[in-house]
Amino acid sequence: MTTAAFGQASQAPEAQISNRPPEAEVGARGQQMPRNITYSPWQKICFKDSLAKVVCRTTTNGTWDTGQTAVRVDLIEREGDQATRLQIFLPVGLYLQAGVKMTIDDGPAVYFPYSWCLTTICVAENLIEPHRLNEIEAGQKLTLQVVNSNLVTLQTTISLSTFAAGHKGAAVKTLELPASDE
């Protein structure tokens, strides 16, 4: 069989190359790169409840040029709790059974199952072992892979250059949660 029979592209004339989508949208076979996403720097936001327990989130938010949230990643730590949880917020319309694969630099993939969905967002989450948190703090990039409803893999890469400073530093905000009326 010829190369074209396997669906691989052969050398295209110059006129056809200019009609291809921008390189940012072209990934490996079976993958599609999402449209441009702009990520906020990692920052820590803490919440203090009526019992003076503190929950901190080290977070980054990725938005499309329309201002809509494309992805949000939160590392959640509760005062007095040894468990650290990572939550990944993504838009609805993805293939939920596939979950989310996360890699740090070129390390092994970690699987995050979807936990719940609302009208406009789904959340994948899992506990993070201490050695994985160390890898995130020392890493350069965090890559997320999801599968859309057409069973095409989408991938985005988030810089970790400001993660360690945001995570280890003081909270940029500490919000006091009101006491419940029970």
XYZ file of C-alpha atoms in Angstrom, residues 16-119:
104
model
C -1.794 23.739 0.103
C 0.477 24.315 3.090
C -0.781 27.890 3.464
C -4.354 26.558 3.769
C -3.491 24.351 6.756
C -4.589 25.473 10.204
C -2.001 27.260 12.333
C 0.610 24.915 13.826
C -0.788 25.510 17.335
C -3.909 23.576 16.299
C -2.091 20.655 14.714
C -0.905 17.814 16.942
C 0.246 14.249 16.492
C -2.023 11.856 14.585
C -5.313 11.480 16.486
C -4.675 14.632 18.502
C -5.895 18.174 18.139
C -4.397 21.159 19.889
C -6.922 23.462 21.582
C -7.220 27.070 20.501
C -4.912 29.527 22.197
C -5.306 29.499 25.954
C -3.829 32.220 28.162
C -2.906 31.100 31.682
C -2.787 33.243 34.805
C 0.261 32.988 37.071
C -0.070 30.387 39.841
C -1.315 31.989 43.052
C -2.431 30.840 46.480
C -5.867 31.765 47.793
C -6.916 30.645 51.280
C -10.268 30.344 52.998
C -10.806 30.367 56.764
C -14.023 28.814 58.079
C -15.867 29.640 61.302
C -13.782 27.027 63.186
C -10.574 28.824 62.078
C -9.594 25.887 59.811
C -7.762 27.052 56.686
C -8.083 25.595 53.193
C -5.642 26.873 50.563
C -5.807 26.529 46.794
C -2.773 27.078 44.602
C -4.458 27.803 41.309
C -4.074 28.835 37.688
C -6.852 29.705 35.284
C -6.647 29.287 31.516
C -8.975 31.354 29.340
C -9.679 31.589 25.636
C -9.574 34.982 23.888
C -13.359 35.197 24.471
C -12.745 35.336 28.234
C -14.347 31.936 28.842
C -12.573 29.501 31.125
C -10.905 26.689 29.181
C -9.213 24.983 32.132
C -8.508 25.646 35.785
C -6.138 23.661 37.982
C -6.351 23.812 41.795
C -4.008 22.160 44.261
C -6.014 21.963 47.505
C -4.514 21.643 50.979
C -6.484 21.626 54.233
C -4.903 22.637 57.512
C -4.303 19.548 59.649
C -4.936 17.143 56.748
C -2.034 15.215 55.234
C -3.885 14.596 51.935
C -3.336 16.994 49.043
C -5.909 16.995 46.247
C -5.577 18.225 42.669
C -8.738 19.336 40.862
C -8.939 20.043 37.140
C -11.918 22.091 35.915
C -12.827 21.642 32.223
C -15.771 22.591 29.997
C -18.560 20.069 29.438
C -18.650 18.061 26.214
C -15.627 15.860 26.825
C -15.610 12.054 26.822
C -15.874 11.454 30.559
C -14.852 7.781 30.628
C -11.362 8.708 29.393
C -10.694 11.022 32.352
C -7.727 13.376 32.284
C -4.069 12.367 31.909
C -1.551 14.668 33.539
C 2.199 14.578 33.004
C 4.887 16.670 34.605
C 7.698 17.400 32.168
C 8.403 14.023 30.511
C 7.397 11.897 33.505
C 4.771 9.152 33.650
C 1.103 10.019 33.160
C -1.179 10.266 36.187
C -4.896 9.535 35.683
C -7.634 11.811 37.056
C -11.205 10.490 36.824
C -14.066 12.941 36.467
C -15.871 13.335 39.804
C -18.796 15.564 38.948
C -20.238 17.925 36.343
C -22.432 21.006 36.520
C -24.155 22.739 33.625
